[in-house]
Amino acid sequence: MKLASILHCCVLAFCICSCNKQPVQQTNGDILIADSLLNNILTKYNVEKYGLLSETYPVNPENTVTYLAEGTEQKKGQEVSFLWPYSGMLSGCISLYEVTGNEKYLKILEERILPGLEKYWDDTRIPFCYQSYPMFNGESDRFYDDNDWLAIDYCNLYALTQNERYLKKAEELYAYIFSGWDDMLGGGIYWCEQKKTSKNTCSNAPATVLCMKLYNLTKDRKYLEQAVATYNWTKANLCDPADHVYWDNIGLDKTIGKAKFTYNSGQMIQAGVLLYQATSDEAFLKDAQNTAKGAYKHFLQKRTGINGKDAYFYPSNPWFNVILLRGLLALAKVDNKYEFVNTMADNARYAWQYTRDENGFLGNDWAGIDNKKFKWLLDNACMIELFAETGNIQ
């Protein structure tokens, strides 16, 4: 039987809203999907000249990047992806390796993904960290949140391999990230090192998760203390008290950027769970549960999917949603309530079944209505992690 047929048979019928409090069983099918996506991306997005990946597939000659800091000069005709999309490949590969124990994923990490990642490493400005575009193109802006995600990945990879160089890299990135903390607004980490105009949930929430992962790995209390301080600052400044969902940022003039994105709440959920597990303080768990409920109500929308049927979908930001999934999974493993996780998994399986393009890639809209021709690397790389993690639910 061909792989496509196997995958098709493995996908469950999509539910409007799963109320099953037990995890959906989809292990083999989801992991097959994750594996096929990984291989397809490495083949089709490949930029052999640099050993890196393209920003989109097919390559969009008119591509403009809109997710950099205000005023950042857009790089035209870039040959490879920016750091953020590339980082999704690291997360996905680590998840697959953790779930399956298959050494082929560690080999891909060590021989393909990590060597490529080092081309973004900036050892010319202290503290060292990864910059937003490879060094062969000169200096680029450096983002604290980009380095958060990578440091978390290095912690996860160290936990799997016990290779000290991964822990050392995580600690080195920790030093860079908290160099972005100052007394303006009473604390908190900026978003972009070169444009310190706001302090964002996306810098501080994952920094809290990073601190907790480093604490769990090293038992050094400085990480726990910094985690509590960062968590408390973020909650005090960026949590909407009406629904416990997190706003995006606070400017230095104390203006709140009230946009809400799934990943910000997701990281605060995960941070709350990790702090609860380390301290047994029920307040952290209650925070996580309140934010999970608020996010579920705020972000899910009933839409008509590409197959003509109505269903509830998370927003058209796949990577943001996967980061929310990290928090929801962490919480479900504590309170054994899988409704929110199951809805996310159902969304992803729907997208895989109904919305893939002729190249086998997904767009940003899981309902399949608004997808574009040029598929962004991050929208697909993040799904490796999603399907690996849903395939790991027992």
mmCIF file of C-alpha atoms in Angstrom:
data_model
loop_
_atom_site.group_PDB
_atom_site.id
_atom_site.type_symbol
_atom_site.label_atom_id
_atom_site.label_comp_id
_atom_site.label_asym_id
_atom_site.label_seq_id
_atom_site.Cartn_x
_atom_site.Cartn_y
_atom_site.Cartn_z
ATOM 1 C CA MET A 1 0.000 0.000 0.000
ATOM 2 C CA LYS A 2 1.333 3.450 -0.891
ATOM 3 C CA LEU A 3 2.253 5.840 1.938
ATOM 4 C CA ALA A 4 -0.446 8.310 0.875
ATOM 5 C CA SER A 5 -3.077 5.599 1.181
ATOM 6 C CA ILE A 6 -1.804 4.563 4.597
ATOM 7 C CA LEU A 7 -1.916 8.132 5.796
ATOM 8 C CA HIS A 8 -5.393 8.668 4.385
ATOM 9 C CA CYS A 9 -6.691 5.604 6.183
ATOM 10 C CA CYS A 10 -5.096 6.693 9.436
ATOM 11 C CA VAL A 11 -6.742 10.111 9.571
ATOM 12 C CA LEU A 12 -9.809 10.217 11.795
ATOM 13 C CA ALA A 13 -13.034 11.852 10.734
ATOM 14 C CA PHE A 14 -12.980 15.476 11.816
ATOM 15 C CA CYS A 15 -15.256 16.343 14.727
ATOM 16 C CA ILE A 16 -16.939 19.704 15.114
ATOM 17 C CA CYS A 17 -15.657 19.914 18.683
ATOM 18 C CA SER A 18 -14.220 16.956 20.540
ATOM 19 C CA CYS A 19 -15.557 16.699 24.063
ATOM 20 C CA ASN A 20 -13.759 13.434 24.785
ATOM 21 C CA LYS A 21 -11.706 13.923 27.920
ATOM 22 C CA GLN A 22 -9.379 11.092 26.971
ATOM 23 C CA PRO A 23 -6.676 11.585 24.341
ATOM 24 C CA VAL A 24 -7.531 10.631 20.782
ATOM 25 C CA GLN A 25 -5.632 7.525 19.673
ATOM 26 C CA GLN A 26 -3.862 8.321 16.418
ATOM 27 C CA THR A 27 -0.299 7.271 17.157
ATOM 28 C CA ASN A 28 0.975 5.576 14.010
ATOM 29 C CA GLY A 29 -0.853 7.814 11.539
ATOM 30 C CA ASP A 30 0.308 11.053 13.089
ATOM 31 C CA ILE A 31 3.932 9.975 13.306
ATOM 32 C CA LEU A 32 3.861 8.840 9.690
ATOM 33 C CA ILE A 33 2.594 12.276 8.735
ATOM 34 C CA ALA A 34 5.341 13.998 10.751
ATOM 35 C CA ASP A 35 8.013 11.834 9.145
ATOM 36 C CA SER A 36 6.731 12.414 5.623
ATOM 37 C CA LEU A 37 6.559 16.177 6.175
ATOM 38 C CA LEU A 38 10.130 16.258 7.471
ATOM 39 C CA ASN A 39 11.470 14.417 4.433
ATOM 40 C CA ASN A 40 9.396 16.434 1.972
ATOM 41 C CA ILE A 41 10.592 19.748 3.429
ATOM 42 C CA LEU A 42 14.246 18.709 3.456
ATOM 43 C CA THR A 43 13.936 17.725 -0.197
ATOM 44 C CA LYS A 44 11.874 20.533 -1.710
ATOM 45 C CA TYR A 45 12.873 23.541 0.405
ATOM 46 C CA ASN A 46 16.543 22.591 0.152
ATOM 47 C CA VAL A 47 19.000 25.339 -0.852
ATOM 48 C CA GLU A 48 22.013 23.183 -1.643
ATOM 49 C CA LYS A 49 24.377 26.119 -2.085
ATOM 50 C CA TYR A 50 24.170 26.954 1.624
ATOM 51 C CA GLY A 51 22.892 23.756 3.202
ATOM 52 C CA LEU A 52 19.843 25.733 4.315
ATOM 53 C CA LEU A 53 16.168 25.996 3.388
ATOM 54 C CA SER A 54 14.134 28.480 1.388
ATOM 55 C CA GLU A 55 11.577 30.788 2.994
ATOM 56 C CA THR A 56 8.757 29.467 0.792
ATOM 57 C CA TYR A 57 8.051 26.665 -1.633
ATOM 58 C CA PRO A 58 7.880 27.280 -4.489
ATOM 59 C CA VAL A 59 10.400 30.092 -4.041
ATOM 60 C CA ASN A 60 8.558 33.406 -4.277
ATOM 61 C CA PRO A 61 10.722 35.954 -6.137
ATOM 62 C CA GLU A 62 8.540 38.784 -4.786
ATOM 63 C CA ASN A 63 8.521 37.559 -1.205
ATOM 64 C CA THR A 64 8.553 40.235 1.498
ATOM 65 C CA VAL A 65 9.087 39.518 5.170
ATOM 66 C CA THR A 66 6.675 41.266 7.514
ATOM 67 C CA TYR A 67 7.563 39.752 10.888
ATOM 68 C CA LEU A 68 10.753 41.690 11.631
ATOM 69 C CA ALA A 69 11.048 44.739 13.901
ATOM 70 C CA GLU A 70 9.520 48.078 12.986
ATOM 71 C CA GLY A 71 11.646 49.876 10.456
ATOM 72 C CA THR A 72 13.767 46.852 9.602
ATOM 73 C CA GLU A 73 14.905 47.046 6.000
ATOM 74 C CA GLN A 74 13.342 44.135 4.178
ATOM 75 C CA LYS A 75 15.823 41.866 2.446
ATOM 76 C CA LYS A 76 14.805 41.458 -1.170
ATOM 77 C CA GLY A 77 15.401 38.243 -3.047
ATOM 78 C CA GLN A 78 16.741 36.459 0.016
ATOM 79 C CA GLU A 79 18.245 33.109 -0.932
ATOM 80 C CA VAL A 80 17.383 31.279 2.283
ATOM 81 C CA SER A 81 14.899 31.505 5.125
ATOM 82 C CA PHE A 82 15.162 33.720 8.145
ATOM 83 C CA LEU A 83 15.999 32.162 11.506
ATOM 84 C CA TRP A 84 12.471 31.883 12.852
ATOM 85 C CA PRO A 85 11.142 29.586 10.100
ATOM 86 C CA TYR A 86 14.334 27.530 10.177
ATOM 87 C CA SER A 87 14.017 27.030 13.938
ATOM 88 C CA GLY A 88 10.793 25.114 13.375
ATOM 89 C CA MET A 89 12.828 22.327 11.811
ATOM 90 C CA LEU A 90 14.893 21.957 14.974
ATOM 91 C CA SER A 91 11.778 21.713 17.148
ATOM 92 C CA GLY A 92 10.132 19.204 14.821
ATOM 93 C CA CYS A 93 13.159 16.937 14.558
ATOM 94 C CA ILE A 94 13.659 16.926 18.331
ATOM 95 C CA SER A 95 9.997 16.011 18.866
ATOM 96 C CA LEU A 96 10.223 13.133 16.411
ATOM 97 C CA TYR A 97 13.407 11.870 18.033
ATOM 98 C CA GLU A 98 11.888 12.107 21.502
ATOM 99 C CA VAL A 99 8.685 10.335 20.498
ATOM 100 C CA THR A 100 10.196 7.523 18.434
ATOM 101 C CA GLY A 101 13.715 7.107 19.781
ATOM 102 C CA ASN A 102 14.734 6.577 16.171
ATOM 103 C CA GLU A 103 18.399 7.511 15.719
ATOM 104 C CA LYS A 104 17.772 8.647 12.149
ATOM 105 C CA TYR A 105 16.221 11.837 13.521
ATOM 106 C CA LEU A 106 19.246 12.532 15.704
ATOM 107 C CA LYS A 107 21.410 12.013 12.621
ATOM 108 C CA ILE A 108 19.339 14.540 10.661
ATOM 109 C CA LEU A 109 19.665 16.970 13.551
ATOM 110 C CA GLU A 110 23.412 16.599 13.891
ATOM 111 C CA GLU A 111 24.308 16.374 10.221
ATOM 112 C CA ARG A 112 21.757 18.692 8.622
ATOM 113 C CA ILE A 113 19.718 20.944 10.897
ATOM 114 C CA LEU A 114 22.281 22.012 13.501
ATOM 115 C CA PRO A 115 25.116 22.744 11.029
ATOM 116 C CA GLY A 116 22.676 24.945 9.118
ATOM 117 C CA LEU A 117 21.611 26.683 12.293
ATOM 118 C CA GLU A 118 25.192 27.683 13.078
ATOM 119 C CA LYS A 119 25.242 29.831 9.948
ATOM 120 C CA TYR A 120 22.949 32.216 11.863
ATOM 121 C CA TRP A 121 25.317 32.319 14.864
ATOM 122 C CA ASP A 122 26.673 35.793 15.542
ATOM 123 C CA ASP A 123 29.958 35.665 17.451
ATOM 124 C CA THR A 124 30.877 39.249 16.573
ATOM 125 C CA ARG A 125 28.556 40.997 19.048
ATOM 126 C CA ILE A 126 28.588 40.224 22.770
ATOM 127 C CA PRO A 127 26.656 38.423 24.173
ATOM 128 C CA PHE A 128 26.746 35.879 21.347
ATOM 129 C CA CYS A 129 23.453 34.574 19.966
ATOM 130 C CA TYR A 130 21.644 33.715 16.751
ATOM 131 C CA GLN A 131 20.755 36.607 14.460
ATOM 132 C CA SER A 132 17.738 36.759 12.202
ATOM 133 C CA TYR A 133 19.536 36.018 8.900
ATOM 134 C CA PRO A 134 22.741 34.066 8.162
ATOM 135 C CA MET A 135 26.039 35.780 8.842
ATOM 136 C CA PHE A 136 27.182 35.409 5.228
ATOM 137 C CA ASN A 137 24.854 38.325 4.480
ATOM 138 C CA GLY A 138 26.329 40.591 7.162
ATOM 139 C CA GLU A 139 24.789 41.774 10.421
ATOM 140 C CA SER A 140 21.041 41.395 10.977
ATOM 141 C CA ASP A 141 18.802 42.315 13.875
ATOM 142 C CA ARG A 142 18.790 39.949 16.836
ATOM 143 C CA PHE A 143 15.562 38.976 18.552
ATOM 144 C CA TYR A 144 15.275 37.772 22.118
ATOM 145 C CA ASP A 145 12.278 35.576 21.323
ATOM 146 C CA ASP A 146 14.068 33.821 18.438
ATOM 147 C CA ASN A 147 16.751 32.813 20.894
ATOM 148 C CA ASP A 148 14.174 31.766 23.504
ATOM 149 C CA TRP A 149 12.761 29.122 21.197
ATOM 150 C CA LEU A 150 16.198 27.796 20.295
ATOM 151 C CA ALA A 151 17.376 27.682 23.907
ATOM 152 C CA ILE A 152 14.280 25.672 24.847
ATOM 153 C CA ASP A 153 15.029 23.272 21.998
ATOM 154 C CA TYR A 154 18.612 22.875 23.213
ATOM 155 C CA CYS A 155 17.327 22.028 26.700
ATOM 156 C CA ASN A 156 15.058 19.376 25.204
ATOM 157 C CA LEU A 157 17.885 17.975 23.100
ATOM 158 C CA TYR A 158 20.234 17.850 26.093
ATOM 159 C CA ALA A 159 17.592 15.994 28.116
ATOM 160 C CA LEU A 160 17.453 13.358 25.355
ATOM 161 C CA THR A 161 21.172 13.007 24.635
ATOM 162 C CA GLN A 162 23.023 14.200 27.764
ATOM 163 C CA ASN A 163 25.424 15.898 25.356
ATOM 164 C CA GLU A 164 26.921 18.738 27.372
ATOM 165 C CA ARG A 165 27.386 21.003 24.365
ATOM 166 C CA TYR A 166 23.609 21.362 24.074
ATOM 167 C CA LEU A 167 23.258 22.397 27.710
ATOM 168 C CA LYS A 168 26.142 24.826 27.278
ATOM 169 C CA LYS A 169 24.419 26.376 24.258
ATOM 170 C CA ALA A 170 21.159 26.751 26.205
ATOM 171 C CA GLU A 171 23.002 28.463 29.040
ATOM 172 C CA GLU A 172 24.824 30.747 26.617
ATOM 173 C CA LEU A 173 21.519 31.771 25.062
ATOM 174 C CA TYR A 174 20.021 32.293 28.522
ATOM 175 C CA ALA A 175 22.768 34.849 29.177
ATOM 176 C CA TYR A 176 21.914 36.653 25.943
ATOM 177 C CA ILE A 177 18.162 36.601 26.555
ATOM 178 C CA PHE A 178 18.401 38.087 30.038
ATOM 179 C CA SER A 179 20.787 40.738 28.825
ATOM 180 C CA GLY A 180 17.535 42.088 27.368
ATOM 181 C CA TRP A 181 16.041 42.582 30.868
ATOM 182 C CA ASP A 182 16.245 46.005 32.486
ATOM 183 C CA ASP A 183 14.390 48.179 34.991
ATOM 184 C CA MET A 184 12.238 49.978 32.436
ATOM 185 C CA LEU A 185 8.591 49.142 33.229
ATOM 186 C CA GLY A 186 9.815 47.372 36.357
ATOM 187 C CA GLY A 187 11.536 44.563 34.500
ATOM 188 C CA GLY A 188 10.834 42.346 31.536
ATOM 189 C CA ILE A 189 12.681 41.469 28.329
ATOM 190 C CA TYR A 190 12.520 43.442 25.108
ATOM 191 C CA TRP A 191 11.559 41.920 21.752
ATOM 192 C CA CYS A 192 14.361 43.158 19.486
ATOM 193 C CA GLU A 193 17.849 44.028 20.710
ATOM 194 C CA GLN A 194 18.331 46.766 18.117
ATOM 195 C CA LYS A 195 14.898 48.387 18.564
ATOM 196 C CA LYS A 196 14.035 48.475 22.239
ATOM 197 C CA THR A 197 10.568 49.955 21.969
ATOM 198 C CA SER A 198 8.452 47.278 23.636
ATOM 199 C CA LYS A 199 8.550 44.330 26.001
ATOM 200 C CA ASN A 200 6.593 41.415 24.631
ATOM 201 C CA THR A 201 4.892 38.323 25.953
ATOM 202 C CA CYS A 202 6.678 36.346 23.237
ATOM 203 C CA SER A 203 10.044 37.243 24.802
ATOM 204 C CA ASN A 204 9.115 36.820 28.456
ATOM 205 C CA ALA A 205 6.780 33.819 28.516
ATOM 206 C CA PRO A 206 9.216 31.447 26.741
ATOM 207 C CA ALA A 207 12.051 32.899 28.832
ATOM 208 C CA THR A 208 10.117 31.647 31.862
ATOM 209 C CA VAL A 209 9.770 28.206 30.281
ATOM 210 C CA LEU A 210 13.491 28.235 29.500
ATOM 211 C CA CYS A 211 14.351 29.090 33.108
ATOM 212 C CA MET A 212 12.240 26.191 34.344
ATOM 213 C CA LYS A 213 13.796 23.755 31.911
ATOM 214 C CA LEU A 214 17.276 24.866 32.985
ATOM 215 C CA TYR A 215 16.244 24.569 36.622
ATOM 216 C CA ASN A 216 14.952 21.036 36.075
ATOM 217 C CA LEU A 217 18.173 20.073 34.305
ATOM 218 C CA THR A 218 20.654 21.721 36.683
ATOM 219 C CA LYS A 219 18.767 22.282 39.981
ATOM 220 C CA ASP A 220 20.397 25.705 40.139
ATOM 221 C CA ARG A 221 17.929 27.864 42.082
ATOM 222 C CA LYS A 222 18.909 31.016 40.220
ATOM 223 C CA TYR A 223 16.873 29.693 37.296
ATOM 224 C CA LEU A 224 13.814 29.043 39.475
ATOM 225 C CA GLU A 225 14.057 32.505 41.003
ATOM 226 C CA GLN A 226 14.372 34.133 37.584
ATOM 227 C CA ALA A 227 11.446 32.061 36.307
ATOM 228 C CA VAL A 228 9.202 33.318 39.104
ATOM 229 C CA ALA A 229 10.279 36.928 38.545
ATOM 230 C CA THR A 230 9.720 36.731 34.781
ATOM 231 C CA TYR A 231 6.383 34.950 35.169
ATOM 232 C CA ASN A 232 5.119 37.480 37.704
ATOM 233 C CA TRP A 233 6.199 40.437 35.569
ATOM 234 C CA THR A 234 4.478 39.028 32.480
ATOM 235 C CA LYS A 235 1.268 38.221 34.324
ATOM 236 C CA ALA A 236 1.153 41.637 35.998
ATOM 237 C CA ASN A 237 1.732 43.594 32.797
ATOM 238 C CA LEU A 238 0.296 41.543 29.933
ATOM 239 C CA CYS A 239 -2.540 39.312 31.169
ATOM 240 C CA ASP A 240 -6.062 40.433 30.310
ATOM 241 C CA PRO A 241 -7.925 40.014 33.625
ATOM 242 C CA ALA A 242 -11.233 39.623 31.798
ATOM 243 C CA ASP A 243 -10.383 36.253 30.260
ATOM 244 C CA HIS A 244 -6.804 35.403 31.387
ATOM 245 C CA VAL A 245 -5.597 35.487 27.758
ATOM 246 C CA TYR A 246 -2.347 37.347 27.142
ATOM 247 C CA TRP A 247 -1.866 40.567 25.229
ATOM 248 C CA ASP A 248 1.052 40.949 22.842
ATOM 249 C CA ASN A 249 3.246 43.698 24.294
ATOM 250 C CA ILE A 250 3.647 46.789 26.409
ATOM 251 C CA GLY A 251 5.423 49.836 24.996
ATOM 252 C CA LEU A 252 7.879 51.893 26.965
ATOM 253 C CA ASP A 253 5.157 54.554 27.183
ATOM 254 C CA LYS A 254 3.015 51.909 28.973
ATOM 255 C CA THR A 255 0.652 51.547 26.017
ATOM 256 C CA ILE A 256 -0.608 47.965 25.792
ATOM 257 C CA GLY A 257 -0.574 46.267 22.401
ATOM 258 C CA LYS A 258 -3.782 44.328 22.924
ATOM 259 C CA ALA A 259 -3.548 41.887 20.038
ATOM 260 C CA LYS A 260 -3.904 38.315 21.256
ATOM 261 C CA PHE A 261 -2.052 35.402 19.712
ATOM 262 C CA THR A 262 -2.301 31.752 20.645
ATOM 263 C CA TYR A 263 1.399 31.255 21.337
ATOM 264 C CA ASN A 264 1.614 33.906 24.028
ATOM 265 C CA SER A 265 -1.045 32.246 26.138
ATOM 266 C CA GLY A 266 0.393 28.831 25.306
ATOM 267 C CA GLN A 267 3.767 29.670 26.793
ATOM 268 C CA MET A 268 2.245 31.106 29.951
ATOM 269 C CA ILE A 269 0.184 27.934 30.345
ATOM 270 C CA GLN A 270 3.331 25.808 30.021
ATOM 271 C CA ALA A 271 5.240 28.117 32.356
ATOM 272 C CA GLY A 272 2.482 27.867 34.944
ATOM 273 C CA VAL A 273 2.470 24.077 34.784
ATOM 274 C CA LEU A 274 6.254 23.861 35.120
ATOM 275 C CA LEU A 275 6.237 26.238 38.090
ATOM 276 C CA TYR A 276 3.427 24.285 39.737
ATOM 277 C CA GLN A 277 5.319 21.022 39.293
ATOM 278 C CA ALA A 278 8.464 22.521 40.836
ATOM 279 C CA THR A 279 6.858 24.416 43.720
ATOM 280 C CA SER A 280 3.506 22.661 44.367
ATOM 281 C CA ASP A 281 1.947 26.141 44.456
ATOM 282 C CA GLU A 282 -1.641 25.638 43.292
ATOM 283 C CA ALA A 283 -1.867 29.263 42.142
ATOM 284 C CA PHE A 284 0.359 28.495 39.148
ATOM 285 C CA LEU A 285 -1.843 25.563 38.146
ATOM 286 C CA LYS A 286 -4.989 27.651 38.521
ATOM 287 C CA ASP A 287 -3.455 30.346 36.304
ATOM 288 C CA ALA A 288 -2.692 27.749 33.631
ATOM 289 C CA GLN A 289 -6.202 26.325 33.746
ATOM 290 C CA ASN A 290 -7.807 29.770 33.563
ATOM 291 C CA THR A 291 -5.680 30.790 30.575
ATOM 292 C CA ALA A 292 -6.358 27.492 28.787
ATOM 293 C CA LYS A 293 -10.109 27.962 29.205
ATOM 294 C CA GLY A 294 -9.923 31.590 28.167
ATOM 295 C CA ALA A 295 -7.838 30.805 25.100
ATOM 296 C CA TYR A 296 -10.213 28.038 24.029
ATOM 297 C CA LYS A 297 -13.163 30.411 24.192
ATOM 298 C CA HIS A 298 -11.338 33.370 22.650
ATOM 299 C CA PHE A 299 -9.546 31.735 19.731
ATOM 300 C CA LEU A 300 -11.855 29.003 18.431
ATOM 301 C CA GLN A 301 -14.206 30.104 15.672
ATOM 302 C CA LYS A 302 -16.890 28.201 13.835
ATOM 303 C CA ARG A 303 -16.108 28.249 10.112
ATOM 304 C CA THR A 304 -17.082 26.421 6.973
ATOM 305 C CA GLY A 305 -14.157 24.290 5.907
ATOM 306 C CA ILE A 306 -13.023 23.516 2.393
ATOM 307 C CA ASN A 307 -15.145 20.345 2.409
ATOM 308 C CA GLY A 308 -18.263 22.463 2.954
ATOM 309 C CA LYS A 309 -18.853 21.399 6.551
ATOM 310 C CA ASP A 310 -18.868 23.634 9.608
ATOM 311 C CA ALA A 311 -16.266 23.046 12.283
ATOM 312 C CA TYR A 312 -14.401 24.930 15.002
ATOM 313 C CA PHE A 313 -10.935 26.083 13.991
ATOM 314 C CA TYR A 314 -7.991 27.713 15.700
ATOM 315 C CA PRO A 315 -6.672 30.878 13.974
ATOM 316 C CA SER A 316 -4.643 30.901 10.764
ATOM 317 C CA ASN A 317 -1.292 30.893 12.557
ATOM 318 C CA PRO A 318 -0.106 27.267 12.629
ATOM 319 C CA TRP A 319 3.184 27.789 14.476
ATOM 320 C CA PHE A 320 1.477 29.998 17.065
ATOM 321 C CA ASN A 321 -1.076 27.220 17.549
ATOM 322 C CA VAL A 322 1.633 24.588 17.980
ATOM 323 C CA ILE A 323 3.172 26.659 20.766
ATOM 324 C CA LEU A 324 -0.265 26.807 22.373
ATOM 325 C CA LEU A 325 -0.367 23.021 22.032
ATOM 326 C CA ARG A 326 2.821 22.769 24.112
ATOM 327 C CA GLY A 327 1.009 24.432 26.981
ATOM 328 C CA LEU A 328 -2.198 22.467 26.518
ATOM 329 C CA LEU A 329 -0.309 19.167 26.480
ATOM 330 C CA ALA A 330 1.653 20.084 29.589
ATOM 331 C CA LEU A 331 -1.593 20.954 31.371
ATOM 332 C CA ALA A 332 -3.436 17.851 30.175
ATOM 333 C CA LYS A 333 -0.674 15.643 31.565
ATOM 334 C CA VAL A 334 -1.399 17.187 34.975
ATOM 335 C CA ASP A 335 -5.192 17.438 35.043
ATOM 336 C CA ASN A 336 -5.974 14.674 32.489
ATOM 337 C CA LYS A 337 -8.367 16.887 30.505
ATOM 338 C CA TYR A 338 -7.682 16.508 26.802
ATOM 339 C CA GLU A 339 -10.584 18.379 25.191
ATOM 340 C CA PHE A 340 -8.452 21.351 24.135
ATOM 341 C CA VAL A 341 -5.665 19.100 22.823
ATOM 342 C CA ASN A 342 -8.088 16.942 20.867
ATOM 343 C CA THR A 343 -9.614 19.950 19.117
ATOM 344 C CA MET A 344 -6.157 21.066 17.987
ATOM 345 C CA ALA A 345 -5.326 17.564 16.773
ATOM 346 C CA ASP A 346 -8.610 17.383 14.880
ATOM 347 C CA ASN A 347 -7.829 20.704 13.171
ATOM 348 C CA ALA A 348 -4.435 19.446 12.032
ATOM 349 C CA ARG A 349 -5.797 16.149 10.723
ATOM 350 C CA TYR A 350 -8.486 18.010 8.839
ATOM 351 C CA ALA A 351 -5.855 20.237 7.236
ATOM 352 C CA TRP A 352 -3.769 17.218 6.271
ATOM 353 C CA GLN A 353 -6.704 15.353 4.779
ATOM 354 C CA TYR A 354 -8.343 18.192 2.863
ATOM 355 C CA THR A 355 -5.975 21.119 2.287
ATOM 356 C CA ARG A 356 -2.568 19.896 1.116
ATOM 357 C CA ASP A 357 -1.410 21.343 -2.202
ATOM 358 C CA GLU A 358 0.024 19.451 -5.161
ATOM 359 C CA ASN A 359 3.465 19.501 -3.514
ATOM 360 C CA GLY A 360 2.201 17.959 -0.297
ATOM 361 C CA PHE A 361 2.412 21.171 1.762
ATOM 362 C CA LEU A 362 -0.020 22.996 4.021
ATOM 363 C CA GLY A 363 -0.982 26.639 4.102
ATOM 364 C CA ASN A 364 -1.612 28.787 7.132
ATOM 365 C CA ASP A 365 -5.381 28.244 7.130
ATOM 366 C CA TRP A 366 -6.341 24.838 8.482
ATOM 367 C CA ALA A 367 -9.891 25.299 7.160
ATOM 368 C CA GLY A 368 -8.361 25.450 3.676
ATOM 369 C CA ILE A 369 -10.180 28.566 2.484
ATOM 370 C CA ASP A 370 -7.485 31.262 2.455
ATOM 371 C CA ASN A 371 -4.300 29.374 1.593
ATOM 372 C CA LYS A 372 -1.855 30.886 -0.883
ATOM 373 C CA LYS A 373 0.322 29.415 -3.643
ATOM 374 C CA PHE A 374 3.660 29.967 -1.898
ATOM 375 C CA LYS A 375 3.804 27.854 1.238
ATOM 376 C CA TRP A 376 5.798 29.294 4.132
ATOM 377 C CA LEU A 377 8.458 27.071 5.640
ATOM 378 C CA LEU A 378 7.302 27.693 9.214
ATOM 379 C CA ASP A 379 3.694 26.770 8.476
ATOM 380 C CA ASN A 380 4.911 23.301 7.500
ATOM 381 C CA ALA A 381 7.922 22.830 9.767
ATOM 382 C CA CYS A 382 5.779 23.396 12.853
ATOM 383 C CA MET A 383 3.436 20.601 11.812
ATOM 384 C CA ILE A 384 6.249 18.085 12.234
ATOM 385 C CA GLU A 385 6.204 18.881 15.937
ATOM 386 C CA LEU A 386 2.414 18.917 16.106
ATOM 387 C CA PHE A 387 1.948 15.489 14.541
ATOM 388 C CA ALA A 388 4.859 14.016 16.489
ATOM 389 C CA GLU A 389 3.324 15.231 19.743
ATOM 390 C CA THR A 390 -0.228 14.134 18.997
ATOM 391 C CA GLY A 391 1.210 10.798 17.881
ATOM 392 C CA ASN A 392 2.839 10.492 21.303
ATOM 393 C CA ILE A 393 -0.402 10.744 23.279
ATOM 394 C CA GLN A 394 -1.076 7.499 25.088
#
